[in-house]
PDB file of C-alpha atoms in Angstrom:
ATOM      1  CA  MET A   1     -13.032  -8.553 -25.358  1.00  0.00           C
ATOM      2  CA  ASN A   2     -16.217  -9.785 -27.007  1.00  0.00           C
ATOM      3  CA  PHE A   3     -19.812  -8.928 -26.201  1.00  0.00           C
ATOM      4  CA  TRP A   4     -20.370 -11.944 -23.968  1.00  0.00           C
ATOM      5  CA  GLU A   5     -17.322 -11.062 -21.870  1.00  0.00           C
ATOM      6  CA  THR A   6     -18.352  -7.424 -21.643  1.00  0.00           C
ATOM      7  CA  VAL A   7     -21.765  -8.300 -20.303  1.00  0.00           C
ATOM      8  CA  THR A   8     -20.847 -11.137 -17.971  1.00  0.00           C
ATOM      9  CA  GLY A   9     -17.421  -9.956 -16.902  1.00  0.00           C
ATOM     10  CA  SER A  10     -16.184 -13.473 -17.563  1.00  0.00           C
ATOM     11  CA  ASP A  11     -12.868 -12.114 -18.869  1.00  0.00           C
ATOM     12  CA  LEU A  12     -12.309 -10.398 -15.516  1.00  0.00           C
ATOM     13  CA  THR A  13     -13.042 -13.526 -13.539  1.00  0.00           C
ATOM     14  CA  ARG A  14     -10.675 -15.445 -15.781  1.00  0.00           C
ATOM     15  CA  ASP A  15      -7.907 -12.841 -15.473  1.00  0.00           C
ATOM     16  CA  TRP A  16      -8.229 -12.620 -11.701  1.00  0.00           C
ATOM     17  CA  LYS A  17      -8.140 -16.389 -11.374  1.00  0.00           C
ATOM     18  CA  ALA A  18      -4.978 -16.454 -13.465  1.00  0.00           C
ATOM     19  CA  PHE A  19      -3.407 -13.729 -11.302  1.00  0.00           C
ATOM     20  CA  GLU A  20      -4.199 -15.574  -8.093  1.00  0.00           C
ATOM     21  CA  ALA A  21      -2.777 -18.787  -9.500  1.00  0.00           C
ATOM     22  CA  ARG A  22       0.452 -16.952 -10.349  1.00  0.00           C
ATOM     23  CA  ALA A  23       0.533 -15.297  -6.926  1.00  0.00           C
ATOM     24  CA  GLU A  24       0.106 -18.693  -5.249  1.00  0.00           C
ATOM     25  CA  ALA A  25       3.445 -19.742  -6.706  1.00  0.00           C
ATOM     26  CA  LEU A  26       5.305 -16.802  -5.097  1.00  0.00           C
ATOM     27  CA  PRO A  27       7.237 -17.016  -1.819  1.00  0.00           C
ATOM     28  CA  ASP A  28       5.355 -16.016   1.345  1.00  0.00           C
ATOM     29  CA  ASP A  29       6.698 -12.469   1.712  1.00  0.00           C
ATOM     30  CA  TYR A  30       5.937 -11.779  -1.927  1.00  0.00           C
ATOM     31  CA  ARG A  31       2.412 -13.080  -1.497  1.00  0.00           C
ATOM     32  CA  ALA A  32       1.932 -10.702   1.409  1.00  0.00           C
ATOM     33  CA  ALA A  33       3.145  -7.801  -0.737  1.00  0.00           C
ATOM     34  CA  TRP A  34       0.772  -8.882  -3.493  1.00  0.00           C
ATOM     35  CA  GLY A  35      -2.116  -8.644  -1.038  1.00  0.00           C
ATOM     36  CA  GLN A  36      -1.080  -5.106  -0.134  1.00  0.00           C
ATOM     37  CA  ILE A  37      -0.681  -4.100  -3.762  1.00  0.00           C
ATOM     38  CA  LYS A  38      -4.206  -5.231  -4.562  1.00  0.00           C
ATOM     39  CA  GLY A  39      -5.474  -3.231  -1.611  1.00  0.00           C
ATOM     40  CA  HIS A  40      -3.714  -0.057  -2.726  1.00  0.00           C
ATOM     41  CA  PHE A  41      -4.925  -0.446  -6.292  1.00  0.00           C
ATOM     42  CA  SER A  42      -8.592  -0.957  -5.569  1.00  0.00           C
ATOM     43  CA  PRO A  43      -9.480   2.733  -5.041  1.00  0.00           C
ATOM     44  CA  HIS A  44      -8.184   3.410  -8.552  1.00  0.00           C
ATOM     45  CA  ALA A  45     -10.507   0.954 -10.227  1.00  0.00           C
ATOM     46  CA  ASP A  46     -12.957   2.223 -12.802  1.00  0.00           C
ATOM     47  CA  PHE A  47     -16.539   0.949 -12.920  1.00  0.00           C
ATOM     48  CA  THR A  48     -15.634  -2.615 -13.895  1.00  0.00           C
ATOM     49  CA  GLY A  49     -12.056  -2.679 -12.707  1.00  0.00           C
ATOM     50  CA  ARG A  50     -10.772  -3.537 -16.168  1.00  0.00           C
ATOM     51  CA  ASN A  51      -8.304  -0.666 -16.056  1.00  0.00           C
ATOM     52  CA  LEU A  52      -6.481  -2.487 -13.262  1.00  0.00           C
ATOM     53  CA  THR A  53      -5.858  -5.711 -15.148  1.00  0.00           C
ATOM     54  CA  PRO A  54      -2.739  -4.533 -17.043  1.00  0.00           C
ATOM     55  CA  LEU A  55      -1.376  -2.867 -13.890  1.00  0.00           C
ATOM     56  CA  LEU A  56      -1.838  -5.974 -11.792  1.00  0.00           C
ATOM     57  CA  ASP A  57      -0.235  -8.004 -14.535  1.00  0.00           C
ATOM     58  CA  ALA A  58       2.763  -5.648 -14.547  1.00  0.00           C
ATOM     59  CA  ALA A  59       3.146  -5.656 -10.768  1.00  0.00           C
ATOM     60  CA  LEU A  60       2.862  -9.415 -10.613  1.00  0.00           C
ATOM     61  CA  GLY A  61       5.424  -9.702 -13.391  1.00  0.00           C
ATOM     62  CA  LEU A  62       7.900  -7.659 -11.366  1.00  0.00           C
ATOM     63  CA  LEU A  63       7.292  -9.799  -8.270  1.00  0.00           C
ATOM     64  CA  GLU A  64       7.822 -12.979 -10.281  1.00  0.00           C
ATOM     65  CA  GLU A  65      11.041 -11.762 -11.868  1.00  0.00           C
ATOM     66  CA  ALA A  66      12.423 -10.502  -8.565  1.00  0.00           C
ATOM     67  CA  ALA A  67      11.486 -13.649  -6.683  1.00  0.00           C
ATOM     68  CA  THR A  68      13.272 -15.727  -9.319  1.00  0.00           C
ATOM     69  CA  ASP A  69      16.363 -13.552  -8.890  1.00  0.00           C
ATOM     70  CA  GLY A  70      16.305 -14.459  -5.209  1.00  0.00           C
ATOM     71  CA  GLN A  71      15.852 -10.907  -3.937  1.00  0.00           C
ATOM     72  CA  SER A  72      13.832 -10.194  -0.824  1.00  0.00           C
ATOM     73  CA  VAL A  73      10.588  -8.351  -1.385  1.00  0.00           C
ATOM     74  CA  HIS A  74      11.927  -5.515   0.749  1.00  0.00           C
ATOM     75  CA  GLU A  75      14.921  -5.063  -1.554  1.00  0.00           C
ATOM     76  CA  VAL A  76      12.552  -4.747  -4.478  1.00  0.00           C
ATOM     77  CA  LEU A  77       9.713  -2.610  -3.150  1.00  0.00           C
ATOM     78  CA  GLY A  78      11.224  -0.931  -0.087  1.00  0.00           C
ATOM     79  CA  ASP A  79       8.956   0.345   2.689  1.00  0.00           C
ATOM     80  CA  ASP A  80       6.636   2.276   0.492  1.00  0.00           C
ATOM     81  CA  ILE A  81       4.376  -0.184  -1.276  1.00  0.00           C
ATOM     82  CA  ARG A  82       1.681   2.438  -1.391  1.00  0.00           C
ATOM     83  CA  GLY A  83       4.008   4.841  -3.205  1.00  0.00           C
ATOM     84  CA  PHE A  84       4.915   2.094  -5.621  1.00  0.00           C
ATOM     85  CA  CYS A  85       1.258   1.512  -6.411  1.00  0.00           C
ATOM     86  CA  THR A  86       0.575   5.226  -6.846  1.00  0.00           C
ATOM     87  CA  ALA A  87       3.478   5.469  -9.279  1.00  0.00           C
ATOM     88  CA  LEU A  88       2.179   2.477 -11.220  1.00  0.00           C
ATOM     89  CA  VAL A  89      -1.304   3.927 -11.440  1.00  0.00           C
ATOM     90  CA  GLY A  90       0.192   7.086 -12.893  1.00  0.00           C
ATOM     91  CA  GLY A  91       1.283   9.474 -10.207  1.00  0.00           C
ATOM     92  CA  GLU A  92      -0.146  11.252  -7.246  1.00  0.00           C
ATOM     93  CA  GLY A  93      -2.986  12.816  -9.206  1.00  0.00           C
ATOM     94  CA  ALA A  94      -4.516   9.542 -10.335  1.00  0.00           C
ATOM     95  CA  ARG A  95      -8.275   9.583 -10.039  1.00  0.00           C
ATOM     96  CA  THR A  96      -9.808   7.528  -7.291  1.00  0.00           C
ATOM     97  CA  HIS A  97     -13.307   6.666  -6.198  1.00  0.00           C
ATOM     98  CA  ARG A  98     -13.233   9.535  -3.791  1.00  0.00           C
ATOM     99  CA  ASP A  99     -12.478  12.075  -6.523  1.00  0.00           C
ATOM    100  CA  ARG A 100     -15.397  10.822  -8.509  1.00  0.00           C
ATOM    101  CA  TRP A 101     -17.763  10.951  -5.539  1.00  0.00           C
ATOM    102  CA  ARG A 102     -16.611  14.423  -4.693  1.00  0.00           C
ATOM    103  CA  GLN A 103     -17.211  15.558  -8.259  1.00  0.00           C
ATOM    104  CA  GLN A 104     -20.651  14.000  -8.272  1.00  0.00           C
ATOM    105  CA  LEU A 105     -21.529  15.668  -5.001  1.00  0.00           C
ATOM    106  CA  ASN A 106     -20.348  19.033  -6.231  1.00  0.00           C
ATOM    107  CA  ARG A 107     -22.378  18.648  -9.386  1.00  0.00           C
ATOM    108  CA  ASN A 108     -25.520  17.702  -7.510  1.00  0.00           C
ATOM    109  CA  VAL A 109     -25.198  20.569  -5.081  1.00  0.00           C
ATOM    110  CA  ALA A 110     -24.587  23.021  -7.900  1.00  0.00           C
ATOM    111  CA  ARG A 111     -27.687  21.754  -9.708  1.00  0.00           C
ATOM    112  CA  LYS A 112     -29.883  21.989  -6.624  1.00  0.00           C
ATOM    113  CA  LEU A 113     -28.645  25.478  -5.897  1.00  0.00           C
ATOM    114  CA  SER A 114     -29.285  26.736  -9.375  1.00  0.00           C
ATOM    115  CA  ARG A 115     -32.800  25.291  -9.247  1.00  0.00           C
ATOM    116  CA  LEU A 116     -33.448  27.236  -6.081  1.00  0.00           C
ATOM    117  CA  GLY A 117     -32.323  30.303  -7.942  1.00  0.00           C
ATOM    118  CA  GLY A 118     -29.604  30.938  -5.397  1.00  0.00           C
TER     119      GLY A 118
ATOM    120  CA  MET B   1      25.095   9.320   0.128  1.00  0.00           C
ATOM    121  CA  ASP B   2      21.726   9.025   1.874  1.00  0.00           C
ATOM    122  CA  ASP B   3      18.429  10.744   1.268  1.00  0.00           C
ATOM    123  CA  LEU B   4      19.007  11.533  -2.357  1.00  0.00           C
ATOM    124  CA  THR B   5      15.610  10.221  -3.341  1.00  0.00           C
ATOM    125  CA  GLU B   6      13.782  13.529  -3.329  1.00  0.00           C
ATOM    126  CA  MET B   7      16.491  15.263  -5.304  1.00  0.00           C
ATOM    127  CA  LEU B   8      16.757  12.431  -7.783  1.00  0.00           C
ATOM    128  CA  LYS B   9      13.062  12.194  -8.471  1.00  0.00           C
ATOM    129  CA  GLY B  10      12.979  14.418 -11.520  1.00  0.00           C
ATOM    130  CA  THR B  11      16.189  13.127 -13.038  1.00  0.00           C
ATOM    131  CA  LEU B  12      15.890   9.404 -12.518  1.00  0.00           C
ATOM    132  CA  GLU B  13      13.822   9.002 -15.665  1.00  0.00           C
ATOM    133  CA  GLY B  14      16.621  10.615 -17.668  1.00  0.00           C
ATOM    134  CA  CYS B  15      19.205   8.372 -16.006  1.00  0.00           C
ATOM    135  CA  VAL B  16      17.195   5.293 -16.911  1.00  0.00           C
ATOM    136  CA  LEU B  17      16.849   6.542 -20.501  1.00  0.00           C
ATOM    137  CA  GLU B  18      20.605   7.017 -20.673  1.00  0.00           C
ATOM    138  CA  ILE B  19      21.273   3.507 -19.391  1.00  0.00           C
ATOM    139  CA  ILE B  20      18.829   1.958 -21.845  1.00  0.00           C
ATOM    140  CA  GLY B  21      20.324   4.127 -24.573  1.00  0.00           C
ATOM    141  CA  SER B  22      23.758   2.594 -24.257  1.00  0.00           C
ATOM    142  CA  GLU B  23      22.486  -0.974 -24.557  1.00  0.00           C
ATOM    143  CA  GLU B  24      19.309  -3.015 -24.438  1.00  0.00           C
ATOM    144  CA  THR B  25      18.796  -4.053 -20.828  1.00  0.00           C
ATOM    145  CA  TYR B  26      16.266  -5.106 -18.173  1.00  0.00           C
ATOM    146  CA  GLY B  27      14.951  -3.702 -14.893  1.00  0.00           C
ATOM    147  CA  TYR B  28      17.151  -5.531 -12.417  1.00  0.00           C
ATOM    148  CA  ALA B  29      20.347  -4.710 -14.338  1.00  0.00           C
ATOM    149  CA  ILE B  30      19.371  -1.017 -14.531  1.00  0.00           C
ATOM    150  CA  THR B  31      18.809  -0.899 -10.783  1.00  0.00           C
ATOM    151  CA  ARG B  32      22.172  -2.553 -10.129  1.00  0.00           C
ATOM    152  CA  GLN B  33      23.912  -0.094 -12.425  1.00  0.00           C
ATOM    153  CA  LEU B  34      22.367   2.872 -10.599  1.00  0.00           C
ATOM    154  CA  ASN B  35      23.352   1.326  -7.254  1.00  0.00           C
ATOM    155  CA  GLU B  36      26.927   0.886  -8.420  1.00  0.00           C
ATOM    156  CA  LEU B  37      26.978   4.503  -9.562  1.00  0.00           C
ATOM    157  CA  GLY B  38      26.384   5.462  -5.947  1.00  0.00           C
ATOM    158  CA  PHE B  39      22.609   5.832  -5.941  1.00  0.00           C
ATOM    159  CA  THR B  40      22.257   3.143  -3.321  1.00  0.00           C
ATOM    160  CA  ASP B  41      18.702   4.061  -2.319  1.00  0.00           C
ATOM    161  CA  VAL B  42      17.266   3.284  -5.713  1.00  0.00           C
ATOM    162  CA  ILE B  43      15.197   0.102  -5.613  1.00  0.00           C
ATOM    163  CA  GLU B  44      13.912  -2.073  -8.397  1.00  0.00           C
ATOM    164  CA  GLY B  45      10.303  -1.113  -7.782  1.00  0.00           C
ATOM    165  CA  THR B  46      11.111   2.526  -8.522  1.00  0.00           C
ATOM    166  CA  VAL B  47      12.961   1.682 -11.710  1.00  0.00           C
ATOM    167  CA  TYR B  48      10.108  -0.552 -12.744  1.00  0.00           C
ATOM    168  CA  THR B  49       7.509   2.189 -12.441  1.00  0.00           C
ATOM    169  CA  ILE B  50       9.752   4.429 -14.553  1.00  0.00           C
ATOM    170  CA  LEU B  51      10.098   1.708 -17.175  1.00  0.00           C
ATOM    171  CA  LEU B  52       6.344   1.282 -17.361  1.00  0.00           C
ATOM    172  CA  ARG B  53       5.928   5.025 -17.772  1.00  0.00           C
ATOM    173  CA  LEU B  54       8.496   5.096 -20.575  1.00  0.00           C
ATOM    174  CA  GLU B  55       6.648   2.229 -22.200  1.00  0.00           C
ATOM    175  CA  ARG B  56       3.289   3.964 -21.852  1.00  0.00           C
ATOM    176  CA  ASN B  57       4.748   7.145 -23.359  1.00  0.00           C
ATOM    177  CA  GLY B  58       6.068   5.200 -26.320  1.00  0.00           C
ATOM    178  CA  LEU B  59       9.761   5.942 -25.724  1.00  0.00           C
ATOM    179  CA  VAL B  60      11.031   2.373 -25.527  1.00  0.00           C
ATOM    180  CA  GLN B  61      10.757  -0.830 -27.428  1.00  0.00           C
ATOM    181  CA  VAL B  62      10.014  -3.826 -25.233  1.00  0.00           C
ATOM    182  CA  THR B  63      11.031  -7.378 -26.047  1.00  0.00           C
ATOM    183  CA  LYS B  64      10.199 -10.391 -23.928  1.00  0.00           C
ATOM    184  CA  ARG B  65      13.020 -12.901 -23.782  1.00  0.00           C
ATOM    185  CA  PRO B  66      12.899 -16.245 -22.026  1.00  0.00           C
ATOM    186  CA  SER B  67      15.272 -16.393 -19.064  1.00  0.00           C
ATOM    187  CA  GLY B  68      16.979 -19.543 -17.807  1.00  0.00           C
ATOM    188  CA  VAL B  69      14.567 -19.888 -14.912  1.00  0.00           C
ATOM    189  CA  GLY B  70      11.243 -18.263 -14.120  1.00  0.00           C
ATOM    190  CA  PRO B  71       9.136 -15.958 -16.268  1.00  0.00           C
ATOM    191  CA  PRO B  72      10.427 -14.274 -19.442  1.00  0.00           C
ATOM    192  CA  ARG B  73      12.281 -11.033 -18.838  1.00  0.00           C
ATOM    193  CA  LYS B  74      11.290  -7.732 -20.392  1.00  0.00           C
ATOM    194  CA  PHE B  75      14.184  -6.075 -22.203  1.00  0.00           C
ATOM    195  CA  TYR B  76      14.057  -2.382 -23.041  1.00  0.00           C
ATOM    196  CA  ALA B  77      15.672  -0.484 -25.905  1.00  0.00           C
ATOM    197  CA  LEU B  78      15.223   3.129 -26.975  1.00  0.00           C
ATOM    198  CA  ASN B  79      13.247   3.968 -30.088  1.00  0.00           C
ATOM    199  CA  ASP B  80      13.533   7.239 -32.017  1.00  0.00           C
ATOM    200  CA  ALA B  81      11.161   9.067 -29.685  1.00  0.00           C
ATOM    201  CA  GLY B  82      13.201   7.798 -26.745  1.00  0.00           C
ATOM    202  CA  ARG B  83      16.459   9.062 -28.200  1.00  0.00           C
ATOM    203  CA  GLU B  84      14.858  12.447 -28.793  1.00  0.00           C
ATOM    204  CA  GLU B  85      13.626  12.520 -25.190  1.00  0.00           C
ATOM    205  CA  LEU B  86      17.094  11.599 -23.944  1.00  0.00           C
ATOM    206  CA  ALA B  87      18.674  14.463 -25.891  1.00  0.00           C
ATOM    207  CA  LYS B  88      16.084  16.822 -24.391  1.00  0.00           C
ATOM    208  CA  PHE B  89      16.873  15.522 -20.926  1.00  0.00           C
ATOM    209  CA  TRP B  90      20.599  16.237 -21.295  1.00  0.00           C
ATOM    210  CA  ALA B  91      19.879  19.711 -22.635  1.00  0.00           C
ATOM    211  CA  LYS B  92      17.654  20.448 -19.648  1.00  0.00           C
ATOM    212  CA  TRP B  93      20.193  18.949 -17.265  1.00  0.00           C
ATOM    213  CA  GLN B  94      22.926  21.087 -18.773  1.00  0.00           C
ATOM    214  CA  TYR B  95      20.783  24.169 -18.265  1.00  0.00           C
ATOM    215  CA  VAL B  96      19.866  23.404 -14.653  1.00  0.00           C
ATOM    216  CA  SER B  97      23.309  22.298 -13.550  1.00  0.00           C
ATOM    217  CA  SER B  98      25.080  25.285 -15.137  1.00  0.00           C
ATOM    218  CA  ARG B  99      22.662  27.713 -13.445  1.00  0.00           C
ATOM    219  CA  ILE B 100      23.025  26.026 -10.075  1.00  0.00           C
ATOM    220  CA  ASP B 101      26.820  26.006 -10.380  1.00  0.00           C
ATOM    221  CA  ARG B 102      26.748  29.681 -11.197  1.00  0.00           C
ATOM    222  CA  LEU B 103      24.557  30.360  -8.191  1.00  0.00           C
ATOM    223  CA  LYS B 104      26.962  28.478  -5.956  1.00  0.00           C
ATOM    224  CA  GLU B 105      29.918  30.433  -7.243  1.00  0.00           C
ATOM    225  CA  GLY B 106      28.079  33.616  -6.390  1.00  0.00           C
ATOM    226  CA  GLY B 107      28.044  34.985  -9.925  1.00  0.00           C
ATOM    227  CA  ARG B 108      24.902  36.297 -11.489  1.00  0.00           C
TER     228      ARG B 108
END
């Protein structure tokens, strides 16, 4: 990633476009699963979302391989797409937006309290 | 046998290591092998997340090979760290299973 890409995010736009183009080529049920996967991933994004790129690439790779093998998306991912995404992100304890907000809130409250001398 | 998923959770990674350890293989084949063993609930998505974790932890060597149709397949083989991890898994398994057997037989 060079400076220009860092500042403009052009690498992200390019990657996402490439992902969507690959997803377009999948069968319908796989495309639906892809939509769900993106939804489940989004809370795990960091500030720019760059941490998700390799994960999305991996998930899409699995969908492509499985679709080529002629399996149904249900055979591959089961009922628990959310669980699949959590496992990909790195387990139940993966940090999400909400964790960060909570931490920030706690920090702010603690600071205010200490200023009040409480 | 149904509903093994919860019980398998901790050991599936070791099973996958063992399968990769015997020969270089890919996700779909690993899933099929586990299914044939009798773990019918195991799906490819689960195996895939394990494979990615093994890769992230540096236990496997990944090679992309073109397949006849579709995208190239990722093949997995154990590296030295992976073999070490596999040995540790079997040691732990031995420990747990011997204790549980003993418990079942009522001995202390």
